[in-house]
């Protein structure tokens, strides 16, 4: 079982709905990530939080809004999504190593399978 | 920025045979190279990683080799088993920028 827990596992939402994806880790990692993965593609980085501050936003549309309430939790708020946003949304975390954020293993959750109708 | 190329995109092997997946990277500053395995319905899981101060690393049936001069690294799986069937992703990072993933290799181990 993964040490990064994501809820819900599956979500179906209409284009006018507002929903949230949740992610939790208790490994003491200070970097947390949201990735989007389409079928037969690699994970695509959306956001990175480092020490609870947003450090990277990969030009993601504003209908996706991340939030990091504390060092163990990461949320992704969804509003007015489009059908093309249907995908697997993966949360990950990592430990800082030698002052660098990105040269440590990423620990992924099993994702939320999102369908926008 | 970094660009990671991964080959082949699909690979079928007989159970017990070896499988090799190759990746090349473009940024000479990259110094961290993990490999992830993704099974159906799950998130990617780290199976092995290597840093640029090491040329080879082994963990039971899995090994990774790194050639910094040629900027390529490879995953070797020996004595393949049906449970090795999955999608494998290589990735590279300099430590200051997030991991860049290859496009993935779908490995099928035929019993």
PDB file of C-alpha atoms in Angstrom, chain A residues 2 35 37 40-43 45 48 56 58 88 90 97 100-111, chain B residues 31-32 34 36 38 41-46 49 51 89 93-99 101-104 106:
ATOM      1  CA  UNK A   2       1.151   3.504  -0.798  1.00  0.00           C
ATOM      2  CA  UNK A  35       0.203  15.630 -11.421  1.00  0.00           C
ATOM      3  CA  UNK A  37      -2.048  11.743 -16.161  1.00  0.00           C
ATOM      4  CA  UNK A  40      -0.926   6.000 -22.034  1.00  0.00           C
ATOM      5  CA  UNK A  41       0.983   9.176 -21.142  1.00  0.00           C
ATOM      6  CA  UNK A  42       3.495  10.048 -18.421  1.00  0.00           C
ATOM      7  CA  UNK A  43       2.454  12.129 -15.401  1.00  0.00           C
ATOM      8  CA  UNK A  45       3.294  18.248 -13.442  1.00  0.00           C
ATOM      9  CA  UNK A  48       4.482  21.971  -6.446  1.00  0.00           C
ATOM     10  CA  UNK A  56       5.597  25.916  -9.103  1.00  0.00           C
ATOM     11  CA  UNK A  58       2.887  24.945 -14.589  1.00  0.00           C
ATOM     12  CA  UNK A  88      -6.074  10.442 -13.360  1.00  0.00           C
ATOM     13  CA  UNK A  90      -1.911  11.969  -8.858  1.00  0.00           C
ATOM     14  CA  UNK A  97      17.963  16.311   0.007  1.00  0.00           C
ATOM     15  CA  UNK A 100      17.520  20.478  -3.305  1.00  0.00           C
ATOM     16  CA  UNK A 101      13.850  19.639  -3.615  1.00  0.00           C
ATOM     17  CA  UNK A 102      13.877  17.487  -6.735  1.00  0.00           C
ATOM     18  CA  UNK A 103      16.624  14.905  -6.359  1.00  0.00           C
ATOM     19  CA  UNK A 104      14.728  12.659  -3.972  1.00  0.00           C
ATOM     20  CA  UNK A 105      12.306   9.874  -4.797  1.00  0.00           C
ATOM     21  CA  UNK A 106       8.733  10.883  -5.464  1.00  0.00           C
ATOM     22  CA  UNK A 107       6.157   8.903  -3.492  1.00  0.00           C
ATOM     23  CA  UNK A 108       2.914   8.759  -5.445  1.00  0.00           C
ATOM     24  CA  UNK A 109      -0.579   8.008  -4.280  1.00  0.00           C
ATOM     25  CA  UNK A 110      -2.854   5.798  -6.373  1.00  0.00           C
ATOM     26  CA  UNK A 111      -4.700   8.779  -7.759  1.00  0.00           C
TER      27      UNK A 111
ATOM     28  CA  UNK B  31      22.231  14.126 -11.679  1.00  0.00           C
ATOM     29  CA  UNK B  32      19.283  12.037 -10.464  1.00  0.00           C
ATOM     30  CA  UNK B  34      14.780   7.262 -11.035  1.00  0.00           C
ATOM     31  CA  UNK B  36       9.026   4.064 -11.839  1.00  0.00           C
ATOM     32  CA  UNK B  38       3.002   1.779 -12.869  1.00  0.00           C
ATOM     33  CA  UNK B  41      -5.160   1.341 -11.575  1.00  0.00           C
ATOM     34  CA  UNK B  42      -2.226   2.432  -9.410  1.00  0.00           C
ATOM     35  CA  UNK B  43       0.155   5.348  -9.137  1.00  0.00           C
ATOM     36  CA  UNK B  44       3.780   5.074 -10.265  1.00  0.00           C
ATOM     37  CA  UNK B  45       6.049   3.395  -7.728  1.00  0.00           C
ATOM     38  CA  UNK B  46       9.813   3.889  -7.519  1.00  0.00           C
ATOM     39  CA  UNK B  49      17.203   5.119  -8.846  1.00  0.00           C
ATOM     40  CA  UNK B  51      22.774   9.280  -9.039  1.00  0.00           C
ATOM     41  CA  UNK B  89       8.860   5.386 -16.776  1.00  0.00           C
ATOM     42  CA  UNK B  93      16.380  15.883 -12.719  1.00  0.00           C
ATOM     43  CA  UNK B  94      19.205  18.273 -11.921  1.00  0.00           C
ATOM     44  CA  UNK B  95      17.890  18.668  -8.387  1.00  0.00           C
ATOM     45  CA  UNK B  96      16.842  22.271  -8.965  1.00  0.00           C
ATOM     46  CA  UNK B  97      14.027  21.499 -11.384  1.00  0.00           C
ATOM     47  CA  UNK B  98      11.271  18.883 -11.138  1.00  0.00           C
ATOM     48  CA  UNK B  99      11.652  15.444 -12.647  1.00  0.00           C
ATOM     49  CA  UNK B 101       9.588  11.822 -17.348  1.00  0.00           C
ATOM     50  CA  UNK B 102      10.089   9.715 -20.436  1.00  0.00           C
ATOM     51  CA  UNK B 103       6.982   8.661 -22.366  1.00  0.00           C
ATOM     52  CA  UNK B 104       6.904   5.191 -20.850  1.00  0.00           C
ATOM     53  CA  UNK B 106       4.635  -0.976 -21.721  1.00  0.00           C
TER      54      UNK B 106
END
